């Protein structure tokens, strides 16, 4: 359900699973089914909670999953939990923490021969490198992660998520045209598989890279196309109740409106979604939103 974008229902089911989990009764399941059900449920709850707009609760669940996995001494459950700790750092733009956890995940996955989690570790190392200004190196790491993921034969899940990281890294490196090509591939996969949980971010990034490519080409900005992408992203987030991604998409549209000297509309758009949040005010997205609101108030 999380992958389909049915986040509210996903959270309900995951919380039920967490409540039913008994470490003593279910401890052996990890060795039968490959991962501990408690770790699995807490980890996926992390993703659902962050998307729904509860970053503090997401962080708490990720640490619970990681702590449980450490107690179980089950390597794949530990790697699975570590992925979701990593997600929280990345979503919060905690670059150094993302880099350190990615290295930890990469080392654990290499030691035990887990290609899927190895791919996630490599991709996040690349994302961090791109954020630190080492764009070409970062792109290489992310591509290696995607290639490793695909080599396992896994085609149903997470490819758009990984490709979004690659497109973002291209943007950081000033390669907007290449980033837009990657996003087209990611959106084609979304349409084919029905994996919608990261779809809004794909459209938001498409809008941002569209604006960036026009600046590079010294051409008149096709702001209408970018706005269409941002509005489509907002519509998707509202259908999914994905408040964290809605905040990002609204910020992108508000910045465009500010650039067009329509500050009042920019402020109205952003104030509404910012006012919804009750936690996570120390995360990068919410701090950026507050700074933009303060600027628009002046």
PDB file of C-alpha atoms in Angstrom:
ATOM      1  CA  UNK A   1       0.000   0.000   0.000  1.00  0.00           C
ATOM      2  CA  UNK A   2       2.857   2.385   0.747  1.00  0.00           C
ATOM      3  CA  UNK A   3       4.256   1.855  -2.748  1.00  0.00           C
ATOM      4  CA  UNK A   4       0.848   2.468  -4.297  1.00  0.00           C
ATOM      5  CA  UNK A   5       0.613   5.782  -2.464  1.00  0.00           C
ATOM      6  CA  UNK A   6      -2.173   4.657  -0.124  1.00  0.00           C
ATOM      7  CA  UNK A   7      -0.308   6.038   2.846  1.00  0.00           C
ATOM      8  CA  UNK A   8      -3.048   6.429   5.453  1.00  0.00           C
ATOM      9  CA  UNK A   9      -4.189   2.841   5.028  1.00  0.00           C
ATOM     10  CA  UNK A  10      -0.579   1.645   4.957  1.00  0.00           C
ATOM     11  CA  UNK A  11       0.120   3.352   8.266  1.00  0.00           C
ATOM     12  CA  UNK A  12      -2.950   1.770   9.862  1.00  0.00           C
ATOM     13  CA  UNK A  13      -1.917  -1.736   8.816  1.00  0.00           C
ATOM     14  CA  UNK A  14       1.693  -1.220   9.842  1.00  0.00           C
ATOM     15  CA  UNK A  15       0.720   0.049  13.284  1.00  0.00           C
ATOM     16  CA  UNK A  16      -1.500  -3.019  13.717  1.00  0.00           C
ATOM     17  CA  UNK A  17       1.414  -5.254  12.770  1.00  0.00           C
ATOM     18  CA  UNK A  18       3.696  -3.459  15.238  1.00  0.00           C
ATOM     19  CA  UNK A  19       1.119  -3.904  18.026  1.00  0.00           C
ATOM     20  CA  UNK A  20       0.777  -7.630  17.279  1.00  0.00           C
ATOM     21  CA  UNK A  21       4.514  -8.270  17.158  1.00  0.00           C
ATOM     22  CA  UNK A  22       5.977 -10.291  20.041  1.00  0.00           C
ATOM     23  CA  UNK A  23       9.799 -10.568  19.928  1.00  0.00           C
ATOM     24  CA  UNK A  24       9.824 -13.835  21.827  1.00  0.00           C
ATOM     25  CA  UNK A  25       7.082 -15.461  19.768  1.00  0.00           C
ATOM     26  CA  UNK A  26       8.198 -14.134  16.376  1.00  0.00           C
ATOM     27  CA  UNK A  27      11.980 -14.057  16.743  1.00  0.00           C
ATOM     28  CA  UNK A  28      12.450 -17.198  14.644  1.00  0.00           C
ATOM     29  CA  UNK A  29      10.596 -15.702  11.652  1.00  0.00           C
ATOM     30  CA  UNK A  30      13.683 -13.808  10.521  1.00  0.00           C
ATOM     31  CA  UNK A  31      15.499 -17.088   9.931  1.00  0.00           C
ATOM     32  CA  UNK A  32      12.516 -18.587   8.099  1.00  0.00           C
ATOM     33  CA  UNK A  33      11.333 -15.636   5.982  1.00  0.00           C
ATOM     34  CA  UNK A  34      14.548 -13.623   5.681  1.00  0.00           C
ATOM     35  CA  UNK A  35      13.699 -10.594   7.820  1.00  0.00           C
ATOM     36  CA  UNK A  36      12.180 -10.014  11.215  1.00  0.00           C
ATOM     37  CA  UNK A  37       8.496  -8.935  10.964  1.00  0.00           C
ATOM     38  CA  UNK A  38       8.885  -6.399  13.754  1.00  0.00           C
ATOM     39  CA  UNK A  39      11.876  -4.763  12.091  1.00  0.00           C
ATOM     40  CA  UNK A  40      10.077  -4.907   8.756  1.00  0.00           C
ATOM     41  CA  UNK A  41       6.915  -3.230  10.094  1.00  0.00           C
ATOM     42  CA  UNK A  42       8.758  -0.540  12.051  1.00  0.00           C
ATOM     43  CA  UNK A  43      10.935   0.229   9.031  1.00  0.00           C
ATOM     44  CA  UNK A  44       8.072   0.602   6.590  1.00  0.00           C
ATOM     45  CA  UNK A  45       6.189   2.656   9.187  1.00  0.00           C
ATOM     46  CA  UNK A  46       9.179   5.004   9.133  1.00  0.00           C
ATOM     47  CA  UNK A  47       8.672   5.667   5.430  1.00  0.00           C
ATOM     48  CA  UNK A  48       4.893   6.062   5.717  1.00  0.00           C
ATOM     49  CA  UNK A  49       5.156   8.433   8.676  1.00  0.00           C
ATOM     50  CA  UNK A  50       7.698  10.652   6.966  1.00  0.00           C
ATOM     51  CA  UNK A  51       5.627  10.873   3.788  1.00  0.00           C
ATOM     52  CA  UNK A  52       2.487  11.648   5.825  1.00  0.00           C
ATOM     53  CA  UNK A  53       4.232  14.614   7.453  1.00  0.00           C
ATOM     54  CA  UNK A  54       5.451  13.229  10.771  1.00  0.00           C
ATOM     55  CA  UNK A  55       9.263  13.389  10.545  1.00  0.00           C
ATOM     56  CA  UNK A  56       9.871  13.154  14.306  1.00  0.00           C
ATOM     57  CA  UNK A  57       7.699  10.055  14.608  1.00  0.00           C
ATOM     58  CA  UNK A  58       9.416   8.604  11.551  1.00  0.00           C
ATOM     59  CA  UNK A  59      12.830   9.096  13.149  1.00  0.00           C
ATOM     60  CA  UNK A  60      11.597   7.425  16.356  1.00  0.00           C
ATOM     61  CA  UNK A  61      10.302   4.384  14.461  1.00  0.00           C
ATOM     62  CA  UNK A  62      13.541   4.087  12.471  1.00  0.00           C
ATOM     63  CA  UNK A  63      15.602   3.980  15.657  1.00  0.00           C
ATOM     64  CA  UNK A  64      13.228   1.442  17.209  1.00  0.00           C
ATOM     65  CA  UNK A  65      13.652  -0.791  14.161  1.00  0.00           C
ATOM     66  CA  UNK A  66      17.422  -0.416  14.271  1.00  0.00           C
ATOM     67  CA  UNK A  67      17.567  -1.153  18.002  1.00  0.00           C
ATOM     68  CA  UNK A  68      15.411  -4.261  17.605  1.00  0.00           C
ATOM     69  CA  UNK A  69      17.554  -5.494  14.710  1.00  0.00           C
ATOM     70  CA  UNK A  70      20.692  -5.072  16.809  1.00  0.00           C
ATOM     71  CA  UNK A  71      19.139  -7.128  19.615  1.00  0.00           C
ATOM     72  CA  UNK A  72      18.197  -9.902  17.200  1.00  0.00           C
ATOM     73  CA  UNK A  73      21.715 -10.179  15.731  1.00  0.00           C
ATOM     74  CA  UNK A  74      20.185 -10.952  12.341  1.00  0.00           C
ATOM     75  CA  UNK A  75      22.336  -9.283   9.637  1.00  0.00           C
ATOM     76  CA  UNK A  76      19.706  -8.780   6.937  1.00  0.00           C
ATOM     77  CA  UNK A  77      17.186  -7.357   9.416  1.00  0.00           C
ATOM     78  CA  UNK A  78      19.923  -4.997  10.587  1.00  0.00           C
ATOM     79  CA  UNK A  79      20.651  -3.921   7.004  1.00  0.00           C
ATOM     80  CA  UNK A  80      16.941  -3.444   6.315  1.00  0.00           C
ATOM     81  CA  UNK A  81      16.535  -1.272   9.405  1.00  0.00           C
ATOM     82  CA  UNK A  82      19.647   0.695   8.562  1.00  0.00           C
ATOM     83  CA  UNK A  83      18.171   1.592   5.165  1.00  0.00           C
ATOM     84  CA  UNK A  84      15.305   3.374   6.879  1.00  0.00           C
ATOM     85  CA  UNK A  85      17.553   5.154   9.365  1.00  0.00           C
ATOM     86  CA  UNK A  86      19.413   6.305   6.269  1.00  0.00           C
ATOM     87  CA  UNK A  87      16.204   7.532   4.635  1.00  0.00           C
ATOM     88  CA  UNK A  88      15.401   9.772   7.590  1.00  0.00           C
ATOM     89  CA  UNK A  89      18.849  11.365   7.425  1.00  0.00           C
ATOM     90  CA  UNK A  90      18.561  11.899   3.686  1.00  0.00           C
ATOM     91  CA  UNK A  91      15.022  13.269   3.818  1.00  0.00           C
ATOM     92  CA  UNK A  92      16.203  15.722   6.497  1.00  0.00           C
ATOM     93  CA  UNK A  93      19.194  16.707   4.311  1.00  0.00           C
ATOM     94  CA  UNK A  94      21.612  15.597   7.025  1.00  0.00           C
ATOM     95  CA  UNK A  95      24.380  15.053   4.509  1.00  0.00           C
ATOM     96  CA  UNK A  96      27.227  13.948   6.764  1.00  0.00           C
ATOM     97  CA  UNK A  97      24.972  11.548   8.702  1.00  0.00           C
ATOM     98  CA  UNK A  98      23.668  10.169   5.397  1.00  0.00           C
ATOM     99  CA  UNK A  99      27.207   9.605   4.207  1.00  0.00           C
ATOM    100  CA  UNK A 100      28.270   7.816   7.402  1.00  0.00           C
ATOM    101  CA  UNK A 101      25.209   5.566   7.531  1.00  0.00           C
ATOM    102  CA  UNK A 102      25.555   4.797   3.820  1.00  0.00           C
ATOM    103  CA  UNK A 103      29.129   3.665   4.368  1.00  0.00           C
ATOM    104  CA  UNK A 104      27.976   1.528   7.286  1.00  0.00           C
ATOM    105  CA  UNK A 105      25.242  -0.046   5.173  1.00  0.00           C
ATOM    106  CA  UNK A 106      27.631  -0.613   2.274  1.00  0.00           C
ATOM    107  CA  UNK A 107      30.151  -2.361   4.543  1.00  0.00           C
ATOM    108  CA  UNK A 108      27.518  -4.558   6.221  1.00  0.00           C
ATOM    109  CA  UNK A 109      25.990  -5.499   2.858  1.00  0.00           C
ATOM    110  CA  UNK A 110      29.373  -6.298   1.358  1.00  0.00           C
ATOM    111  CA  UNK A 111      30.329  -8.469   4.324  1.00  0.00           C
ATOM    112  CA  UNK A 112      27.156 -10.560   4.121  1.00  0.00           C
ATOM    113  CA  UNK A 113      26.527 -10.445   0.364  1.00  0.00           C
ATOM    114  CA  UNK A 114      23.259  -8.474   0.301  1.00  0.00           C
ATOM    115  CA  UNK A 115      23.064  -6.885  -3.182  1.00  0.00           C
ATOM    116  CA  UNK A 116      19.784  -5.019  -2.645  1.00  0.00           C
ATOM    117  CA  UNK A 117      20.931  -3.201   0.474  1.00  0.00           C
ATOM    118  CA  UNK A 118      24.374  -2.752  -1.085  1.00  0.00           C
ATOM    119  CA  UNK A 119      22.694  -0.888  -3.942  1.00  0.00           C
ATOM    120  CA  UNK A 120      20.878   1.427  -1.528  1.00  0.00           C
ATOM    121  CA  UNK A 121      24.105   2.137   0.346  1.00  0.00           C
ATOM    122  CA  UNK A 122      26.005   2.934  -2.843  1.00  0.00           C
ATOM    123  CA  UNK A 123      23.249   5.220  -4.130  1.00  0.00           C
ATOM    124  CA  UNK A 124      23.087   7.177  -0.895  1.00  0.00           C
ATOM    125  CA  UNK A 125      26.845   7.561  -0.824  1.00  0.00           C
ATOM    126  CA  UNK A 126      26.510   9.080  -4.277  1.00  0.00           C
ATOM    127  CA  UNK A 127      23.702  11.402  -3.194  1.00  0.00           C
ATOM    128  CA  UNK A 128      25.815  12.682  -0.303  1.00  0.00           C
ATOM    129  CA  UNK A 129      28.816  13.224  -2.569  1.00  0.00           C
ATOM    130  CA  UNK A 130      26.686  15.238  -4.982  1.00  0.00           C
ATOM    131  CA  UNK A 131      25.379  17.364  -2.117  1.00  0.00           C
ATOM    132  CA  UNK A 132      28.985  18.008  -1.070  1.00  0.00           C
ATOM    133  CA  UNK A 133      29.844  19.318  -4.527  1.00  0.00           C
ATOM    134  CA  UNK A 134      31.404  16.149  -5.930  1.00  0.00           C
ATOM    135  CA  UNK A 135      28.742  15.722  -8.583  1.00  0.00           C
ATOM    136  CA  UNK A 136      30.458  13.481 -11.125  1.00  0.00           C
ATOM    137  CA  UNK A 137      31.674  11.103  -8.431  1.00  0.00           C
ATOM    138  CA  UNK A 138      28.226  11.086  -6.857  1.00  0.00           C
ATOM    139  CA  UNK A 139      26.527  10.279 -10.170  1.00  0.00           C
ATOM    140  CA  UNK A 140      28.906   7.353 -10.670  1.00  0.00           C
ATOM    141  CA  UNK A 141      28.062   5.899  -7.240  1.00  0.00           C
ATOM    142  CA  UNK A 142      24.320   6.263  -7.803  1.00  0.00           C
ATOM    143  CA  UNK A 143      24.541   4.616 -11.228  1.00  0.00           C
ATOM    144  CA  UNK A 144      26.506   1.750  -9.676  1.00  0.00           C
ATOM    145  CA  UNK A 145      23.777   1.375  -7.071  1.00  0.00           C
ATOM    146  CA  UNK A 146      21.050   1.293  -9.715  1.00  0.00           C
ATOM    147  CA  UNK A 147      22.992  -1.228 -11.810  1.00  0.00           C
ATOM    148  CA  UNK A 148      23.460  -3.450  -8.751  1.00  0.00           C
ATOM    149  CA  UNK A 149      19.753  -3.201  -7.958  1.00  0.00           C
ATOM    150  CA  UNK A 150      18.756  -4.157 -11.493  1.00  0.00           C
ATOM    151  CA  UNK A 151      21.255  -7.026 -11.601  1.00  0.00           C
ATOM    152  CA  UNK A 152      19.239  -8.760  -8.867  1.00  0.00           C
ATOM    153  CA  UNK A 153      16.252  -8.927 -11.217  1.00  0.00           C
ATOM    154  CA  UNK A 154      14.190  -6.643  -8.971  1.00  0.00           C
ATOM    155  CA  UNK A 155      12.086  -4.490 -11.294  1.00  0.00           C
ATOM    156  CA  UNK A 156       8.882  -3.798  -9.358  1.00  0.00           C
ATOM    157  CA  UNK A 157       9.965  -1.521  -6.533  1.00  0.00           C
ATOM    158  CA  UNK A 158      12.148   1.480  -5.788  1.00  0.00           C
ATOM    159  CA  UNK A 159      13.637   2.132  -9.228  1.00  0.00           C
ATOM    160  CA  UNK A 160      11.859   5.521  -9.553  1.00  0.00           C
ATOM    161  CA  UNK A 161      13.071   6.380  -6.046  1.00  0.00           C
ATOM    162  CA  UNK A 162      16.687   5.618  -6.973  1.00  0.00           C
ATOM    163  CA  UNK A 163      16.387   7.349 -10.343  1.00  0.00           C
ATOM    164  CA  UNK A 164      15.105  10.481  -8.585  1.00  0.00           C
ATOM    165  CA  UNK A 165      18.361  10.540  -6.615  1.00  0.00           C
ATOM    166  CA  UNK A 166      20.288  10.292  -9.871  1.00  0.00           C
ATOM    167  CA  UNK A 167      18.306  13.128 -11.439  1.00  0.00           C
ATOM    168  CA  UNK A 168      18.848  15.278  -8.362  1.00  0.00           C
ATOM    169  CA  UNK A 169      22.597  14.600  -8.513  1.00  0.00           C
ATOM    170  CA  UNK A 170      22.627  15.615 -12.186  1.00  0.00           C
ATOM    171  CA  UNK A 171      20.950  18.862 -11.192  1.00  0.00           C
ATOM    172  CA  UNK A 172      23.562  19.494  -8.512  1.00  0.00           C
ATOM    173  CA  UNK A 173      26.257  18.948 -11.133  1.00  0.00           C
ATOM    174  CA  UNK A 174      24.608  21.392 -13.547  1.00  0.00           C
ATOM    175  CA  UNK A 175      23.531  18.611 -15.917  1.00  0.00           C
ATOM    176  CA  UNK A 176      19.841  19.409 -16.089  1.00  0.00           C
ATOM    177  CA  UNK A 177      19.260  17.909 -19.537  1.00  0.00           C
ATOM    178  CA  UNK A 178      20.645  14.554 -18.398  1.00  0.00           C
ATOM    179  CA  UNK A 179      18.561  14.789 -15.226  1.00  0.00           C
ATOM    180  CA  UNK A 180      15.389  15.341 -17.228  1.00  0.00           C
ATOM    181  CA  UNK A 181      16.171  12.241 -19.297  1.00  0.00           C
ATOM    182  CA  UNK A 182      16.507  10.216 -16.103  1.00  0.00           C
ATOM    183  CA  UNK A 183      13.179  11.560 -14.815  1.00  0.00           C
ATOM    184  CA  UNK A 184      11.440  10.576 -18.062  1.00  0.00           C
ATOM    185  CA  UNK A 185      12.691   7.020 -17.513  1.00  0.00           C
ATOM    186  CA  UNK A 186      11.499   7.066 -13.903  1.00  0.00           C
ATOM    187  CA  UNK A 187       8.022   8.314 -14.823  1.00  0.00           C
ATOM    188  CA  UNK A 188       7.721   5.643 -17.504  1.00  0.00           C
ATOM    189  CA  UNK A 189       8.428   3.018 -14.824  1.00  0.00           C
ATOM    190  CA  UNK A 190       5.796   4.587 -12.546  1.00  0.00           C
ATOM    191  CA  UNK A 191       3.205   4.357 -15.307  1.00  0.00           C
ATOM    192  CA  UNK A 192       4.154   0.758 -16.009  1.00  0.00           C
ATOM    193  CA  UNK A 193       4.310  -0.596 -12.443  1.00  0.00           C
ATOM    194  CA  UNK A 194       1.899   1.624 -10.513  1.00  0.00           C
ATOM    195  CA  UNK A 195       4.546   2.505  -7.914  1.00  0.00           C
ATOM    196  CA  UNK A 196       3.313   5.977  -6.983  1.00  0.00           C
ATOM    197  CA  UNK A 197       4.775   6.826  -3.575  1.00  0.00           C
ATOM    198  CA  UNK A 198       7.617   8.965  -5.026  1.00  0.00           C
ATOM    199  CA  UNK A 199       5.765  10.147  -8.140  1.00  0.00           C
ATOM    200  CA  UNK A 200       5.135  13.649  -6.819  1.00  0.00           C
ATOM    201  CA  UNK A 201       8.825  14.209  -6.186  1.00  0.00           C
ATOM    202  CA  UNK A 202       9.597  13.127  -9.747  1.00  0.00           C
ATOM    203  CA  UNK A 203       7.336  15.856 -11.097  1.00  0.00           C
ATOM    204  CA  UNK A 204       8.701  18.446  -8.671  1.00  0.00           C
ATOM    205  CA  UNK A 205      12.258  17.652  -9.737  1.00  0.00           C
ATOM    206  CA  UNK A 206      11.181  17.815 -13.377  1.00  0.00           C
ATOM    207  CA  UNK A 207       9.911  21.328 -12.795  1.00  0.00           C
ATOM    208  CA  UNK A 208      13.093  22.398 -11.025  1.00  0.00           C
ATOM    209  CA  UNK A 209      15.352  20.952 -13.726  1.00  0.00           C
ATOM    210  CA  UNK A 210      13.214  22.523 -16.444  1.00  0.00           C
ATOM    211  CA  UNK A 211      13.822  25.950 -14.918  1.00  0.00           C
ATOM    212  CA  UNK A 212      17.504  25.198 -14.418  1.00  0.00           C
ATOM    213  CA  UNK A 213      18.014  24.050 -18.012  1.00  0.00           C
ATOM    214  CA  UNK A 214      16.551  27.280 -19.364  1.00  0.00           C
ATOM    215  CA  UNK A 215      18.906  29.384 -17.264  1.00  0.00           C
ATOM    216  CA  UNK A 216      21.854  27.403 -18.595  1.00  0.00           C
ATOM    217  CA  UNK A 217      20.719  27.868 -22.186  1.00  0.00           C
ATOM    218  CA  UNK A 218      20.216  31.626 -21.655  1.00  0.00           C
ATOM    219  CA  UNK A 219      16.722  31.246 -23.077  1.00  0.00           C
ATOM    220  CA  UNK A 220      13.416  32.578 -21.868  1.00  0.00           C
ATOM    221  CA  UNK A 221      12.229  30.319 -19.072  1.00  0.00           C
ATOM    222  CA  UNK A 222       9.355  28.058 -19.858  1.00  0.00           C
ATOM    223  CA  UNK A 223       7.754  28.806 -16.545  1.00  0.00           C
ATOM    224  CA  UNK A 224       4.399  27.438 -17.617  1.00  0.00           C
ATOM    225  CA  UNK A 225       5.866  23.954 -18.030  1.00  0.00           C
ATOM    226  CA  UNK A 226       7.562  24.130 -14.651  1.00  0.00           C
ATOM    227  CA  UNK A 227       4.371  25.353 -12.992  1.00  0.00           C
ATOM    228  CA  UNK A 228       2.432  22.499 -14.562  1.00  0.00           C
ATOM    229  CA  UNK A 229       4.933  20.042 -13.038  1.00  0.00           C
ATOM    230  CA  UNK A 230       4.704  21.666  -9.602  1.00  0.00           C
ATOM    231  CA  UNK A 231       0.902  21.708  -9.660  1.00  0.00           C
ATOM    232  CA  UNK A 232       0.764  18.096 -10.765  1.00  0.00           C
ATOM    233  CA  UNK A 233       3.090  17.198  -7.901  1.00  0.00           C
ATOM    234  CA  UNK A 234       0.844  19.058  -5.453  1.00  0.00           C
ATOM    235  CA  UNK A 235      -2.267  17.287  -6.761  1.00  0.00           C
ATOM    236  CA  UNK A 236      -0.602  13.887  -6.299  1.00  0.00           C
ATOM    237  CA  UNK A 237       0.512  14.668  -2.750  1.00  0.00           C
ATOM    238  CA  UNK A 238      -2.956  15.795  -1.768  1.00  0.00           C
ATOM    239  CA  UNK A 239      -4.505  12.588  -3.086  1.00  0.00           C
ATOM    240  CA  UNK A 240      -1.954  10.600  -1.100  1.00  0.00           C
ATOM    241  CA  UNK A 241      -1.961  12.808   2.025  1.00  0.00           C
ATOM    242  CA  UNK A 242       1.820  13.014   1.526  1.00  0.00           C
ATOM    243  CA  UNK A 243       2.306  16.239   3.471  1.00  0.00           C
ATOM    244  CA  UNK A 244       6.107  16.192   3.445  1.00  0.00           C
ATOM    245  CA  UNK A 245       6.196  15.992  -0.347  1.00  0.00           C
ATOM    246  CA  UNK A 246       3.381  18.530  -0.609  1.00  0.00           C
ATOM    247  CA  UNK A 247       5.526  20.971   1.369  1.00  0.00           C
ATOM    248  CA  UNK A 248       8.400  20.503  -1.079  1.00  0.00           C
ATOM    249  CA  UNK A 249       6.170  20.943  -4.130  1.00  0.00           C
ATOM    250  CA  UNK A 250       4.468  24.029  -2.694  1.00  0.00           C
ATOM    251  CA  UNK A 251       7.859  25.542  -1.856  1.00  0.00           C
ATOM    252  CA  UNK A 252       8.933  25.064  -5.465  1.00  0.00           C
ATOM    253  CA  UNK A 253       5.776  26.748  -6.745  1.00  0.00           C
ATOM    254  CA  UNK A 254       6.043  29.544  -4.172  1.00  0.00           C
ATOM    255  CA  UNK A 255       9.613  30.296  -5.227  1.00  0.00           C
ATOM    256  CA  UNK A 256       8.431  30.508  -8.830  1.00  0.00           C
ATOM    257  CA  UNK A 257       5.633  32.878  -7.813  1.00  0.00           C
ATOM    258  CA  UNK A 258       8.147  35.027  -5.892  1.00  0.00           C
ATOM    259  CA  UNK A 259      10.351  35.132  -8.973  1.00  0.00           C
ATOM    260  CA  UNK A 260       7.302  36.321 -10.949  1.00  0.00           C
ATOM    261  CA  UNK A 261       6.791  39.105  -8.363  1.00  0.00           C
ATOM    262  CA  UNK A 262       3.585  37.503  -7.085  1.00  0.00           C
ATOM    263  CA  UNK A 263       4.660  37.463  -3.447  1.00  0.00           C
ATOM    264  CA  UNK A 264       1.162  37.444  -1.952  1.00  0.00           C
ATOM    265  CA  UNK A 265       0.135  34.260  -3.762  1.00  0.00           C
ATOM    266  CA  UNK A 266       3.509  32.706  -2.914  1.00  0.00           C
ATOM    267  CA  UNK A 267       2.971  33.409   0.772  1.00  0.00           C
ATOM    268  CA  UNK A 268      -0.638  32.210   0.798  1.00  0.00           C
ATOM    269  CA  UNK A 269       0.309  28.921  -0.860  1.00  0.00           C
ATOM    270  CA  UNK A 270       3.132  28.211   1.562  1.00  0.00           C
ATOM    271  CA  UNK A 271       1.487  29.409   4.770  1.00  0.00           C
ATOM    272  CA  UNK A 272      -1.352  26.915   4.396  1.00  0.00           C
ATOM    273  CA  UNK A 273       0.797  23.786   4.162  1.00  0.00           C
ATOM    274  CA  UNK A 274       3.387  25.048   6.670  1.00  0.00           C
ATOM    275  CA  UNK A 275       0.604  25.682   9.183  1.00  0.00           C
ATOM    276  CA  UNK A 276      -0.469  22.041   8.973  1.00  0.00           C
ATOM    277  CA  UNK A 277       2.759  20.712  10.530  1.00  0.00           C
ATOM    278  CA  UNK A 278       3.023  20.013  14.243  1.00  0.00           C
ATOM    279  CA  UNK A 279       6.543  18.524  14.376  1.00  0.00           C
ATOM    280  CA  UNK A 280       9.831  18.342  12.510  1.00  0.00           C
ATOM    281  CA  UNK A 281      10.604  22.049  12.700  1.00  0.00           C
ATOM    282  CA  UNK A 282      14.332  21.323  12.952  1.00  0.00           C
ATOM    283  CA  UNK A 283      14.354  19.496   9.596  1.00  0.00           C
ATOM    284  CA  UNK A 284      15.729  21.198   6.499  1.00  0.00           C
ATOM    285  CA  UNK A 285      12.447  21.377   4.585  1.00  0.00           C
ATOM    286  CA  UNK A 286      10.539  23.054   7.403  1.00  0.00           C
ATOM    287  CA  UNK A 287      13.406  25.416   8.198  1.00  0.00           C
ATOM    288  CA  UNK A 288      13.589  26.383   4.534  1.00  0.00           C
ATOM    289  CA  UNK A 289       9.815  26.905   4.431  1.00  0.00           C
ATOM    290  CA  UNK A 290       9.948  29.123   7.528  1.00  0.00           C
ATOM    291  CA  UNK A 291      12.797  31.173   6.052  1.00  0.00           C
ATOM    292  CA  UNK A 292      10.873  31.635   2.792  1.00  0.00           C
ATOM    293  CA  UNK A 293       7.739  32.670   4.683  1.00  0.00           C
ATOM    294  CA  UNK A 294       9.716  35.213   6.710  1.00  0.00           C
ATOM    295  CA  UNK A 295      11.200  36.606   3.499  1.00  0.00           C
ATOM    296  CA  UNK A 296       7.772  36.882   1.893  1.00  0.00           C
ATOM    297  CA  UNK A 297       6.464  38.708   4.961  1.00  0.00           C
ATOM    298  CA  UNK A 298       9.054  41.479   4.586  1.00  0.00           C
TER     299      UNK A 298
END
